[in-house]
Amino acid sequence: AAAVDAVSREQRIASLCKQAGFQCDPFLHEFGLQINPKMYEMIGRVLTPPRILFGENNRKTDPIVMPKDGVWSMDDQRLYLPASCHSYSMIAMVNPREQNHLQAFCQALTQKANQVGMEFPNWPDLVKYGRTKEDVVILFNEIATEYKQTGTSCDLVIVVLPNKNADLYMTVKECSDMIHGIMSQCILMKNIMRPSPATCCNMILKMNMKLGGINSRIVADSITQKYLIDVPTIVIGIDVTHPTQHEERQNIPSVAAIVANLDLYPQSYGANIKIQRKCRESVVYLLDAVRERLVSFYKTTHQKPIRIIVYRDGVSEGQFSELYGNKSFLSY
């Protein structure tokens, strides 16, 4: 949904135009220009919302949900393909005195997970407390070491953050994704204090996808069936993120991301992240990344894609010729 609804946005634009006084502007009059105070009207269309399929359940609830105004309810629904979390740990960047709140949240999270069909432990194996981003590194190392010593594995680390802190968050993701290869899920302490069913459900949807599950599927209409389902199809998304002016002075590179589905029904996705020279829009290592995505698709489906659909973001008109002339596969 938009941050500002259409009616409020229209009223704001009309008010700004009125304040600008275009009708009395001597410069516009000198050039013989007039601005119509009314917005341009054109014919639009509203797309029919796709139906969403959840998992089968023993209740009388219909697993197919029709969204209304862009939202839908998961009440009495189960995940389409629930993942299993056999063990998890928690890093709490808060005062240890908050243990009671953490325990209440874990109980609420487990209860909601069971309701939607996800296997989830009642309590984390390890709970560790810290304050700084240096503590995050130490605590992740401790968790990885303790699991290794017991010969078990950690499926997930839940990290409780005191507030929105970019440095802490970045350190958590670096430790979990890049160093130890353990999935992580962050949550703010203010949401721990009041663990509503909606908060727990939102957490579970994120964790289920990270652990390899599928939350829901789109019920295919005739067009989706024809262009995505009938033949093996791989959908590839490509984008390049560039450093800001401040980051550019620190010689921070650009990051290229290549994402593609792993299954025949485009629902599970894998990604490749490549570092390249800053402010370069073309993807330097595209061939290797696309090859990895194609191999992953084949390993999962045991089929080669018949159709390849590419979505390329972030290309301005001035860059079309550059990317079109690049000989790298799918560089445009």
C-alpha atoms as a PDB file:
ATOM      1  CA  ALA A   1       0.000   0.000   0.000  1.00  0.00           C
ATOM      2  CA  ALA A   2       1.123   3.578  -0.628  1.00  0.00           C
ATOM      3  CA  ALA A   3       2.377   5.658   2.306  1.00  0.00           C
ATOM      4  CA  VAL A   4      -0.185   8.355   1.433  1.00  0.00           C
ATOM      5  CA  ASP A   5      -3.613   7.411   0.094  1.00  0.00           C
ATOM      6  CA  ALA A   6      -4.617   8.669  -3.344  1.00  0.00           C
ATOM      7  CA  VAL A   7      -7.262  11.135  -2.131  1.00  0.00           C
ATOM      8  CA  SER A   8      -4.914  12.833   0.348  1.00  0.00           C
ATOM      9  CA  ARG A   9      -2.150  12.993  -2.245  1.00  0.00           C
ATOM     10  CA  GLU A  10      -4.494  14.593  -4.801  1.00  0.00           C
ATOM     11  CA  GLN A  11      -5.644  17.205  -2.291  1.00  0.00           C
ATOM     12  CA  ARG A  12      -2.054  18.024  -1.362  1.00  0.00           C
ATOM     13  CA  ILE A  13      -0.988  18.468  -4.991  1.00  0.00           C
ATOM     14  CA  ALA A  14      -4.025  20.670  -5.728  1.00  0.00           C
ATOM     15  CA  SER A  15      -3.238  22.791  -2.670  1.00  0.00           C
ATOM     16  CA  LEU A  16       0.395  23.244  -3.727  1.00  0.00           C
ATOM     17  CA  CYS A  17      -0.652  24.273  -7.239  1.00  0.00           C
ATOM     18  CA  LYS A  18      -3.076  26.812  -5.806  1.00  0.00           C
ATOM     19  CA  GLN A  19      -0.397  28.243  -3.509  1.00  0.00           C
ATOM     20  CA  ALA A  20       2.020  28.536  -6.440  1.00  0.00           C
ATOM     21  CA  GLY A  21      -0.374  30.940  -8.176  1.00  0.00           C
ATOM     22  CA  PHE A  22       0.426  29.813 -11.699  1.00  0.00           C
ATOM     23  CA  GLN A  23      -2.547  31.761 -13.115  1.00  0.00           C
ATOM     24  CA  CYS A  24      -0.962  35.047 -12.010  1.00  0.00           C
ATOM     25  CA  ASP A  25       2.665  34.199 -12.720  1.00  0.00           C
ATOM     26  CA  PRO A  26       4.147  36.970 -14.935  1.00  0.00           C
ATOM     27  CA  PHE A  27       6.915  34.726 -16.269  1.00  0.00           C
ATOM     28  CA  LEU A  28       4.459  32.104 -17.520  1.00  0.00           C
ATOM     29  CA  HIS A  29       2.305  34.875 -19.000  1.00  0.00           C
ATOM     30  CA  GLU A  30       5.341  36.354 -20.785  1.00  0.00           C
ATOM     31  CA  PHE A  31       6.023  33.039 -22.501  1.00  0.00           C
ATOM     32  CA  GLY A  32       2.368  32.469 -23.297  1.00  0.00           C
ATOM     33  CA  LEU A  33       2.079  29.436 -21.057  1.00  0.00           C
ATOM     34  CA  GLN A  34      -0.970  28.383 -19.078  1.00  0.00           C
ATOM     35  CA  ILE A  35      -1.248  25.580 -16.538  1.00  0.00           C
ATOM     36  CA  ASN A  36      -4.561  23.821 -16.121  1.00  0.00           C
ATOM     37  CA  PRO A  37      -5.289  23.626 -12.368  1.00  0.00           C
ATOM     38  CA  LYS A  38      -7.230  20.400 -12.896  1.00  0.00           C
ATOM     39  CA  MET A  39      -5.422  17.077 -12.947  1.00  0.00           C
ATOM     40  CA  TYR A  40      -5.245  15.203 -16.230  1.00  0.00           C
ATOM     41  CA  GLU A  41      -7.849  12.463 -16.394  1.00  0.00           C
ATOM     42  CA  MET A  42      -7.158   9.148 -18.062  1.00  0.00           C
ATOM     43  CA  ILE A  43      -8.651   5.677 -18.174  1.00  0.00           C
ATOM     44  CA  GLY A  44      -7.051   3.117 -15.887  1.00  0.00           C
ATOM     45  CA  ARG A  45      -7.762  -0.436 -14.898  1.00  0.00           C
ATOM     46  CA  VAL A  46      -7.753  -2.325 -11.633  1.00  0.00           C
ATOM     47  CA  LEU A  47      -6.133  -5.737 -11.797  1.00  0.00           C
ATOM     48  CA  THR A  48      -8.001  -8.647 -10.296  1.00  0.00           C
ATOM     49  CA  PRO A  49      -6.146  -9.694  -7.140  1.00  0.00           C
ATOM     50  CA  PRO A  50      -4.604 -13.168  -7.284  1.00  0.00           C
ATOM     51  CA  ARG A  51      -6.043 -15.847  -5.039  1.00  0.00           C
ATOM     52  CA  ILE A  52      -3.660 -17.120  -2.370  1.00  0.00           C
ATOM     53  CA  LEU A  53      -3.391 -20.791  -1.466  1.00  0.00           C
ATOM     54  CA  PHE A  54      -2.335 -21.822   2.037  1.00  0.00           C
ATOM     55  CA  GLY A  55      -1.783 -25.310   3.404  1.00  0.00           C
ATOM     56  CA  GLU A  56      -4.517 -27.859   3.928  1.00  0.00           C
ATOM     57  CA  ASN A  57      -5.873 -28.008   7.459  1.00  0.00           C
ATOM     58  CA  ASN A  58      -8.314 -30.096   9.440  1.00  0.00           C
ATOM     59  CA  ARG A  59     -10.595 -27.144  10.055  1.00  0.00           C
ATOM     60  CA  LYS A  60     -13.413 -26.016   7.816  1.00  0.00           C
ATOM     61  CA  THR A  61     -11.412 -22.943   6.770  1.00  0.00           C
ATOM     62  CA  ASP A  62     -11.005 -22.600   3.009  1.00  0.00           C
ATOM     63  CA  PRO A  63      -7.241 -22.691   2.241  1.00  0.00           C
ATOM     64  CA  ILE A  64      -7.802 -20.305  -0.686  1.00  0.00           C
ATOM     65  CA  VAL A  65      -7.947 -16.648   0.357  1.00  0.00           C
ATOM     66  CA  MET A  66      -9.007 -13.690  -1.788  1.00  0.00           C
ATOM     67  CA  PRO A  67      -7.158 -10.453  -0.839  1.00  0.00           C
ATOM     68  CA  LYS A  68      -9.203  -7.310  -0.367  1.00  0.00           C
ATOM     69  CA  ASP A  69      -7.622  -3.854  -0.708  1.00  0.00           C
ATOM     70  CA  GLY A  70      -4.197  -5.486  -0.820  1.00  0.00           C
ATOM     71  CA  VAL A  71      -4.481  -7.323   2.502  1.00  0.00           C
ATOM     72  CA  TRP A  72      -5.605 -10.734   3.677  1.00  0.00           C
ATOM     73  CA  SER A  73      -5.914 -12.624   6.934  1.00  0.00           C
ATOM     74  CA  MET A  74      -4.025 -15.712   8.057  1.00  0.00           C
ATOM     75  CA  ASP A  75      -6.554 -16.530  10.755  1.00  0.00           C
ATOM     76  CA  ASP A  76      -7.000 -20.312  10.999  1.00  0.00           C
ATOM     77  CA  GLN A  77      -4.642 -20.830   8.041  1.00  0.00           C
ATOM     78  CA  ARG A  78      -1.595 -23.083   7.841  1.00  0.00           C
ATOM     79  CA  LEU A  79       1.639 -22.565   5.944  1.00  0.00           C
ATOM     80  CA  TYR A  80       1.644 -24.093   2.469  1.00  0.00           C
ATOM     81  CA  LEU A  81       4.913 -25.921   3.178  1.00  0.00           C
ATOM     82  CA  PRO A  82       6.039 -25.526   6.804  1.00  0.00           C
ATOM     83  CA  ALA A  83       9.752 -25.732   7.526  1.00  0.00           C
ATOM     84  CA  SER A  84      11.089 -27.454  10.631  1.00  0.00           C
ATOM     85  CA  CYS A  85      13.217 -25.649  13.180  1.00  0.00           C
ATOM     86  CA  HIS A  86      14.759 -28.300  15.423  1.00  0.00           C
ATOM     87  CA  SER A  87      17.001 -25.987  17.420  1.00  0.00           C
ATOM     88  CA  TYR A  88      17.585 -22.288  17.816  1.00  0.00           C
ATOM     89  CA  SER A  89      19.444 -19.867  20.057  1.00  0.00           C
ATOM     90  CA  MET A  90      18.897 -16.273  21.070  1.00  0.00           C
ATOM     91  CA  ILE A  91      21.187 -13.273  21.347  1.00  0.00           C
ATOM     92  CA  ALA A  92      19.573 -10.493  23.366  1.00  0.00           C
ATOM     93  CA  MET A  93      21.193  -7.071  23.139  1.00  0.00           C
ATOM     94  CA  VAL A  94      19.211  -5.939  26.166  1.00  0.00           C
ATOM     95  CA  ASN A  95      19.400  -6.054  29.951  1.00  0.00           C
ATOM     96  CA  PRO A  96      19.358  -9.652  31.324  1.00  0.00           C
ATOM     97  CA  ARG A  97      16.579  -8.507  33.652  1.00  0.00           C
ATOM     98  CA  GLU A  98      14.267  -8.666  30.638  1.00  0.00           C
ATOM     99  CA  GLN A  99      14.387 -12.481  30.757  1.00  0.00           C
ATOM    100  CA  ASN A 100      10.722 -12.776  31.733  1.00  0.00           C
ATOM    101  CA  HIS A 101       9.653 -10.806  28.666  1.00  0.00           C
ATOM    102  CA  LEU A 102      11.912 -12.920  26.459  1.00  0.00           C
ATOM    103  CA  GLN A 103      10.467 -16.121  27.882  1.00  0.00           C
ATOM    104  CA  ALA A 104       6.887 -14.931  27.346  1.00  0.00           C
ATOM    105  CA  PHE A 105       7.726 -14.028  23.758  1.00  0.00           C
ATOM    106  CA  CYS A 106       9.300 -17.428  23.066  1.00  0.00           C
ATOM    107  CA  GLN A 107       6.190 -19.149  24.382  1.00  0.00           C
ATOM    108  CA  ALA A 108       3.918 -16.981  22.221  1.00  0.00           C
ATOM    109  CA  LEU A 109       6.135 -17.585  19.181  1.00  0.00           C
ATOM    110  CA  THR A 110       6.088 -21.360  19.657  1.00  0.00           C
ATOM    111  CA  GLN A 111       2.321 -21.373  20.124  1.00  0.00           C
ATOM    112  CA  LYS A 112       1.759 -19.411  16.914  1.00  0.00           C
ATOM    113  CA  ALA A 113       4.241 -21.585  15.004  1.00  0.00           C
ATOM    114  CA  ASN A 114       2.357 -24.712  16.011  1.00  0.00           C
ATOM    115  CA  GLN A 115      -0.933 -23.127  14.943  1.00  0.00           C
ATOM    116  CA  VAL A 116       0.336 -22.535  11.401  1.00  0.00           C
ATOM    117  CA  GLY A 117       1.934 -25.986  11.167  1.00  0.00           C
ATOM    118  CA  MET A 118       5.585 -25.142  11.793  1.00  0.00           C
ATOM    119  CA  GLU A 119       7.659 -27.326  14.098  1.00  0.00           C
ATOM    120  CA  PHE A 120       9.400 -25.030  16.580  1.00  0.00           C
ATOM    121  CA  PRO A 121      11.126 -25.639  19.965  1.00  0.00           C
ATOM    122  CA  ASN A 122       9.561 -24.358  23.163  1.00  0.00           C
ATOM    123  CA  TRP A 123      12.731 -22.593  24.309  1.00  0.00           C
ATOM    124  CA  PRO A 124      16.095 -21.686  22.747  1.00  0.00           C
ATOM    125  CA  ASP A 125      19.070 -23.929  23.466  1.00  0.00           C
ATOM    126  CA  LEU A 126      21.238 -20.940  24.353  1.00  0.00           C
ATOM    127  CA  VAL A 127      20.377 -17.414  25.468  1.00  0.00           C
ATOM    128  CA  LYS A 128      23.245 -14.943  25.493  1.00  0.00           C
ATOM    129  CA  TYR A 129      23.277 -11.266  26.387  1.00  0.00           C
ATOM    130  CA  GLY A 130      25.371  -8.459  24.957  1.00  0.00           C
ATOM    131  CA  ARG A 131      25.511  -4.724  24.372  1.00  0.00           C
ATOM    132  CA  THR A 132      27.842  -3.797  21.534  1.00  0.00           C
ATOM    133  CA  LYS A 133      28.473  -4.986  17.991  1.00  0.00           C
ATOM    134  CA  GLU A 134      31.734  -6.484  19.264  1.00  0.00           C
ATOM    135  CA  ASP A 135      29.626  -8.597  21.620  1.00  0.00           C
ATOM    136  CA  VAL A 136      27.613  -9.834  18.634  1.00  0.00           C
ATOM    137  CA  VAL A 137      30.762 -11.252  17.020  1.00  0.00           C
ATOM    138  CA  ILE A 138      31.846 -12.923  20.270  1.00  0.00           C
ATOM    139  CA  LEU A 139      28.409 -14.394  20.992  1.00  0.00           C
ATOM    140  CA  PHE A 140      27.992 -15.823  17.493  1.00  0.00           C
ATOM    141  CA  ASN A 141      31.405 -17.467  17.874  1.00  0.00           C
ATOM    142  CA  GLU A 142      30.372 -18.911  21.250  1.00  0.00           C
ATOM    143  CA  ILE A 143      27.108 -20.286  19.857  1.00  0.00           C
ATOM    144  CA  ALA A 144      28.832 -21.892  16.857  1.00  0.00           C
ATOM    145  CA  THR A 145      31.512 -23.403  19.119  1.00  0.00           C
ATOM    146  CA  GLU A 146      29.057 -24.842  21.659  1.00  0.00           C
ATOM    147  CA  TYR A 147      26.944 -26.500  18.967  1.00  0.00           C
ATOM    148  CA  LYS A 148      30.078 -27.931  17.365  1.00  0.00           C
ATOM    149  CA  GLN A 149      31.233 -29.354  20.696  1.00  0.00           C
ATOM    150  CA  THR A 150      27.917 -31.148  21.197  1.00  0.00           C
ATOM    151  CA  GLY A 151      27.822 -32.409  17.608  1.00  0.00           C
ATOM    152  CA  THR A 152      24.536 -30.639  16.866  1.00  0.00           C
ATOM    153  CA  SER A 153      23.546 -27.840  14.526  1.00  0.00           C
ATOM    154  CA  CYS A 154      21.784 -24.532  15.048  1.00  0.00           C
ATOM    155  CA  ASP A 155      18.995 -23.835  12.570  1.00  0.00           C
ATOM    156  CA  LEU A 156      18.347 -20.250  13.591  1.00  0.00           C
ATOM    157  CA  VAL A 157      19.550 -17.414  15.819  1.00  0.00           C
ATOM    158  CA  ILE A 158      16.961 -14.883  16.978  1.00  0.00           C
ATOM    159  CA  VAL A 159      18.586 -11.534  17.775  1.00  0.00           C
ATOM    160  CA  VAL A 160      16.760  -9.056  20.007  1.00  0.00           C
ATOM    161  CA  LEU A 161      17.800  -5.472  19.236  1.00  0.00           C
ATOM    162  CA  PRO A 162      17.152  -2.567  21.645  1.00  0.00           C
ATOM    163  CA  ASN A 163      16.265  -0.213  18.772  1.00  0.00           C
ATOM    164  CA  LYS A 164      16.813   0.313  15.066  1.00  0.00           C
ATOM    165  CA  ASN A 165      20.597   0.251  14.871  1.00  0.00           C
ATOM    166  CA  ALA A 166      22.152  -0.120  11.419  1.00  0.00           C
ATOM    167  CA  ASP A 167      25.603  -1.032  12.781  1.00  0.00           C
ATOM    168  CA  LEU A 168      24.250  -3.793  15.019  1.00  0.00           C
ATOM    169  CA  TYR A 169      22.022  -5.151  12.265  1.00  0.00           C
ATOM    170  CA  MET A 170      24.855  -5.182   9.732  1.00  0.00           C
ATOM    171  CA  THR A 171      27.120  -7.015  12.185  1.00  0.00           C
ATOM    172  CA  VAL A 172      24.419  -9.612  12.881  1.00  0.00           C
ATOM    173  CA  LYS A 173      23.939 -10.343   9.177  1.00  0.00           C
ATOM    174  CA  GLU A 174      27.677 -10.465   8.549  1.00  0.00           C
ATOM    175  CA  CYS A 175      28.168 -12.996  11.352  1.00  0.00           C
ATOM    176  CA  SER A 176      25.163 -15.128  10.438  1.00  0.00           C
ATOM    177  CA  ASP A 177      25.210 -15.044   6.637  1.00  0.00           C
ATOM    178  CA  MET A 178      28.887 -14.608   5.795  1.00  0.00           C
ATOM    179  CA  ILE A 179      30.893 -16.132   8.649  1.00  0.00           C
ATOM    180  CA  HIS A 180      28.892 -18.926  10.292  1.00  0.00           C
ATOM    181  CA  GLY A 181      26.209 -19.763   7.728  1.00  0.00           C
ATOM    182  CA  ILE A 182      23.395 -19.718  10.301  1.00  0.00           C
ATOM    183  CA  MET A 183      20.037 -18.128   9.547  1.00  0.00           C
ATOM    184  CA  SER A 184      19.200 -15.131  11.728  1.00  0.00           C
ATOM    185  CA  GLN A 185      16.031 -13.223  12.529  1.00  0.00           C
ATOM    186  CA  CYS A 186      16.097  -9.809  14.206  1.00  0.00           C
ATOM    187  CA  ILE A 187      13.313  -8.308  16.288  1.00  0.00           C
ATOM    188  CA  LEU A 188      13.057  -5.071  18.262  1.00  0.00           C
ATOM    189  CA  MET A 189      12.658  -5.185  22.024  1.00  0.00           C
ATOM    190  CA  LYS A 190       9.514  -3.037  21.841  1.00  0.00           C
ATOM    191  CA  ASN A 191       7.832  -5.884  19.940  1.00  0.00           C
ATOM    192  CA  ILE A 192       9.051  -8.402  22.512  1.00  0.00           C
ATOM    193  CA  MET A 193       7.348  -6.384  25.247  1.00  0.00           C
ATOM    194  CA  ARG A 194       3.948  -6.919  23.634  1.00  0.00           C
ATOM    195  CA  PRO A 195       4.073 -10.138  21.601  1.00  0.00           C
ATOM    196  CA  SER A 196       0.820  -9.833  19.665  1.00  0.00           C
ATOM    197  CA  PRO A 197      -0.336 -12.711  17.427  1.00  0.00           C
ATOM    198  CA  ALA A 198       0.293 -10.473  14.399  1.00  0.00           C
ATOM    199  CA  THR A 199       3.911  -9.859  15.450  1.00  0.00           C
ATOM    200  CA  CYS A 200       4.528 -13.565  16.029  1.00  0.00           C
ATOM    201  CA  CYS A 201       2.885 -14.467  12.716  1.00  0.00           C
ATOM    202  CA  ASN A 202       5.024 -11.942  10.847  1.00  0.00           C
ATOM    203  CA  MET A 203       8.152 -13.409  12.454  1.00  0.00           C
ATOM    204  CA  ILE A 204       7.146 -16.952  11.526  1.00  0.00           C
ATOM    205  CA  LEU A 205       6.491 -16.033   7.887  1.00  0.00           C
ATOM    206  CA  LYS A 206      10.031 -14.666   7.632  1.00  0.00           C
ATOM    207  CA  MET A 207      11.641 -17.574   9.472  1.00  0.00           C
ATOM    208  CA  ASN A 208       9.733 -20.194   7.493  1.00  0.00           C
ATOM    209  CA  MET A 209      11.056 -18.826   4.194  1.00  0.00           C
ATOM    210  CA  LYS A 210      14.598 -18.581   5.556  1.00  0.00           C
ATOM    211  CA  LEU A 211      14.469 -22.206   6.686  1.00  0.00           C
ATOM    212  CA  GLY A 212      13.328 -23.450   3.282  1.00  0.00           C
ATOM    213  CA  GLY A 213       9.551 -23.483   3.713  1.00  0.00           C
ATOM    214  CA  ILE A 214       6.868 -21.920   1.524  1.00  0.00           C
ATOM    215  CA  ASN A 215       4.315 -19.613   3.138  1.00  0.00           C
ATOM    216  CA  SER A 216       1.701 -19.648   0.383  1.00  0.00           C
ATOM    217  CA  ARG A 217       1.219 -19.992  -3.338  1.00  0.00           C
ATOM    218  CA  ILE A 218      -0.655 -18.032  -5.929  1.00  0.00           C
ATOM    219  CA  VAL A 219      -3.574 -19.889  -7.493  1.00  0.00           C
ATOM    220  CA  ALA A 220      -2.605 -19.801 -11.160  1.00  0.00           C
ATOM    221  CA  ASP A 221      -5.026 -18.191 -13.591  1.00  0.00           C
ATOM    222  CA  SER A 222      -4.932 -18.971 -17.320  1.00  0.00           C
ATOM    223  CA  ILE A 223      -2.177 -16.435 -18.062  1.00  0.00           C
ATOM    224  CA  THR A 224       0.041 -17.561 -15.192  1.00  0.00           C
ATOM    225  CA  GLN A 225      -0.517 -21.164 -16.174  1.00  0.00           C
ATOM    226  CA  LYS A 226       0.432 -20.473 -19.793  1.00  0.00           C
ATOM    227  CA  TYR A 227       3.539 -18.374 -19.244  1.00  0.00           C
ATOM    228  CA  LEU A 228       4.951 -19.753 -15.992  1.00  0.00           C
ATOM    229  CA  ILE A 229       3.650 -23.221 -15.203  1.00  0.00           C
ATOM    230  CA  ASP A 230       3.040 -25.146 -18.424  1.00  0.00           C
ATOM    231  CA  VAL A 231       6.728 -25.306 -19.363  1.00  0.00           C
ATOM    232  CA  PRO A 232       9.831 -25.138 -17.115  1.00  0.00           C
ATOM    233  CA  THR A 233      10.403 -21.408 -16.645  1.00  0.00           C
ATOM    234  CA  ILE A 234      13.127 -19.578 -14.767  1.00  0.00           C
ATOM    235  CA  VAL A 235      12.524 -15.954 -13.737  1.00  0.00           C
ATOM    236  CA  ILE A 236      15.710 -13.954 -13.191  1.00  0.00           C
ATOM    237  CA  GLY A 237      15.930 -10.571 -11.471  1.00  0.00           C
ATOM    238  CA  ILE A 238      19.032  -8.391 -11.849  1.00  0.00           C
ATOM    239  CA  ASP A 239      19.893  -5.137 -10.078  1.00  0.00           C
ATOM    240  CA  VAL A 240      22.985  -3.169  -9.112  1.00  0.00           C
ATOM    241  CA  THR A 241      23.189  -1.081  -5.931  1.00  0.00           C
ATOM    242  CA  HIS A 242      25.666   1.788  -5.969  1.00  0.00           C
ATOM    243  CA  PRO A 243      27.371   3.554  -3.042  1.00  0.00           C
ATOM    244  CA  THR A 244      26.156   6.961  -1.918  1.00  0.00           C
ATOM    245  CA  GLN A 245      28.370  10.009  -2.424  1.00  0.00           C
ATOM    246  CA  HIS A 246      29.648   9.642   1.137  1.00  0.00           C
ATOM    247  CA  GLU A 247      30.346   5.921   0.677  1.00  0.00           C
ATOM    248  CA  GLU A 248      31.948   6.574  -2.709  1.00  0.00           C
ATOM    249  CA  ARG A 249      34.608   8.685  -1.024  1.00  0.00           C
ATOM    250  CA  GLN A 250      35.372   5.661   1.164  1.00  0.00           C
ATOM    251  CA  ASN A 251      35.954   3.587  -1.988  1.00  0.00           C
ATOM    252  CA  ILE A 252      32.963   1.318  -1.292  1.00  0.00           C
ATOM    253  CA  PRO A 253      32.157  -0.822  -4.368  1.00  0.00           C
ATOM    254  CA  SER A 254      28.869  -1.428  -6.149  1.00  0.00           C
ATOM    255  CA  VAL A 255      26.960  -4.635  -5.430  1.00  0.00           C
ATOM    256  CA  ALA A 256      25.208  -6.669  -8.114  1.00  0.00           C
ATOM    257  CA  ALA A 257      22.418  -9.083  -7.157  1.00  0.00           C
ATOM    258  CA  ILE A 258      21.117 -11.869  -9.395  1.00  0.00           C
ATOM    259  CA  VAL A 259      18.028 -13.714  -8.122  1.00  0.00           C
ATOM    260  CA  ALA A 260      16.158 -16.626  -9.740  1.00  0.00           C
ATOM    261  CA  ASN A 261      13.575 -19.224  -8.791  1.00  0.00           C
ATOM    262  CA  LEU A 262      14.647 -22.748  -7.855  1.00  0.00           C
ATOM    263  CA  ASP A 263      11.379 -24.572  -8.482  1.00  0.00           C
ATOM    264  CA  LEU A 264       8.967 -25.108 -11.366  1.00  0.00           C
ATOM    265  CA  TYR A 265       6.320 -23.052  -9.623  1.00  0.00           C
ATOM    266  CA  PRO A 266       8.225 -19.782  -9.108  1.00  0.00           C
ATOM    267  CA  GLN A 267       8.120 -19.649  -5.326  1.00  0.00           C
ATOM    268  CA  SER A 268      11.536 -20.567  -3.892  1.00  0.00           C
ATOM    269  CA  TYR A 269      14.432 -18.349  -4.865  1.00  0.00           C
ATOM    270  CA  GLY A 270      18.204 -18.388  -4.697  1.00  0.00           C
ATOM    271  CA  ALA A 271      20.582 -15.456  -5.117  1.00  0.00           C
ATOM    272  CA  ASN A 272      24.107 -14.512  -6.097  1.00  0.00           C
ATOM    273  CA  ILE A 273      25.816 -11.381  -4.799  1.00  0.00           C
ATOM    274  CA  LYS A 274      28.785  -9.979  -6.726  1.00  0.00           C
ATOM    275  CA  ILE A 275      31.093  -7.089  -5.845  1.00  0.00           C
ATOM    276  CA  GLN A 276      32.274  -4.895  -8.715  1.00  0.00           C
ATOM    277  CA  ARG A 277      33.814  -1.515  -9.504  1.00  0.00           C
ATOM    278  CA  LYS A 278      31.759   1.311  -8.041  1.00  0.00           C
ATOM    279  CA  CYS A 279      29.087   3.063 -10.100  1.00  0.00           C
ATOM    280  CA  ARG A 280      29.205   0.512 -12.915  1.00  0.00           C
ATOM    281  CA  GLU A 281      25.673  -0.454 -13.955  1.00  0.00           C
ATOM    282  CA  SER A 282      26.563  -3.440 -16.149  1.00  0.00           C
ATOM    283  CA  VAL A 283      27.052  -6.688 -14.232  1.00  0.00           C
ATOM    284  CA  VAL A 284      30.681  -7.784 -14.568  1.00  0.00           C
ATOM    285  CA  TYR A 285      30.371 -11.369 -13.347  1.00  0.00           C
ATOM    286  CA  LEU A 286      26.953 -12.016 -14.862  1.00  0.00           C
ATOM    287  CA  LEU A 287      27.854 -15.163 -16.786  1.00  0.00           C
ATOM    288  CA  ASP A 288      29.065 -16.978 -13.675  1.00  0.00           C
ATOM    289  CA  ALA A 289      26.070 -15.865 -11.614  1.00  0.00           C
ATOM    290  CA  VAL A 290      23.489 -16.853 -14.237  1.00  0.00           C
ATOM    291  CA  ARG A 291      25.229 -20.183 -14.750  1.00  0.00           C
ATOM    292  CA  GLU A 292      24.964 -20.867 -11.004  1.00  0.00           C
ATOM    293  CA  ARG A 293      21.267 -19.988 -11.046  1.00  0.00           C
ATOM    294  CA  LEU A 294      20.627 -22.308 -14.014  1.00  0.00           C
ATOM    295  CA  VAL A 295      22.521 -25.176 -12.365  1.00  0.00           C
ATOM    296  CA  SER A 296      20.598 -24.671  -9.105  1.00  0.00           C
ATOM    297  CA  PHE A 297      17.307 -24.732 -11.020  1.00  0.00           C
ATOM    298  CA  TYR A 298      18.318 -27.989 -12.723  1.00  0.00           C
ATOM    299  CA  LYS A 299      19.434 -29.627  -9.461  1.00  0.00           C
ATOM    300  CA  THR A 300      16.106 -28.812  -7.820  1.00  0.00           C
ATOM    301  CA  THR A 301      13.744 -29.615 -10.691  1.00  0.00           C
ATOM    302  CA  HIS A 302      15.835 -32.097 -12.728  1.00  0.00           C
ATOM    303  CA  GLN A 303      14.715 -30.139 -15.781  1.00  0.00           C
ATOM    304  CA  LYS A 304      16.316 -27.513 -17.983  1.00  0.00           C
ATOM    305  CA  PRO A 305      14.345 -24.283 -18.399  1.00  0.00           C
ATOM    306  CA  ILE A 306      12.488 -23.931 -21.681  1.00  0.00           C
ATOM    307  CA  ARG A 307      11.702 -20.271 -21.042  1.00  0.00           C
ATOM    308  CA  ILE A 308      13.845 -17.587 -19.353  1.00  0.00           C
ATOM    309  CA  ILE A 309      12.242 -14.331 -18.180  1.00  0.00           C
ATOM    310  CA  VAL A 310      14.560 -11.505 -17.079  1.00  0.00           C
ATOM    311  CA  TYR A 311      13.642  -8.444 -15.028  1.00  0.00           C
ATOM    312  CA  ARG A 312      16.389  -5.805 -15.110  1.00  0.00           C
ATOM    313  CA  ASP A 313      16.115  -2.840 -12.739  1.00  0.00           C
ATOM    314  CA  GLY A 314      17.981   0.429 -12.410  1.00  0.00           C
ATOM    315  CA  VAL A 315      18.822   1.198 -16.054  1.00  0.00           C
ATOM    316  CA  SER A 316      18.318   4.755 -17.293  1.00  0.00           C
ATOM    317  CA  GLU A 317      17.693   5.663 -20.933  1.00  0.00           C
ATOM    318  CA  GLY A 318      21.283   6.817 -21.308  1.00  0.00           C
ATOM    319  CA  GLN A 319      22.573   3.381 -20.302  1.00  0.00           C
ATOM    320  CA  PHE A 320      20.517   1.301 -22.746  1.00  0.00           C
ATOM    321  CA  SER A 321      23.098   1.423 -25.541  1.00  0.00           C
ATOM    322  CA  GLU A 322      25.943   0.558 -23.156  1.00  0.00           C
ATOM    323  CA  LEU A 323      24.192  -2.492 -21.733  1.00  0.00           C
ATOM    324  CA  TYR A 324      22.733  -3.585 -25.059  1.00  0.00           C
ATOM    325  CA  GLY A 325      26.192  -3.586 -26.594  1.00  0.00           C
ATOM    326  CA  ASN A 326      27.672  -5.609 -23.741  1.00  0.00           C
ATOM    327  CA  LYS A 327      28.329  -9.150 -24.921  1.00  0.00           C
ATOM    328  CA  SER A 328      27.763 -10.684 -21.490  1.00  0.00           C
ATOM    329  CA  PHE A 329      24.720 -12.942 -21.373  1.00  0.00           C
ATOM    330  CA  LEU A 330      21.628 -11.106 -20.076  1.00  0.00           C
ATOM    331  CA  SER A 331      23.505  -7.876 -19.367  1.00  0.00           C
ATOM    332  CA  TYR A 332      20.558  -5.792 -20.526  1.00  0.00           C
END
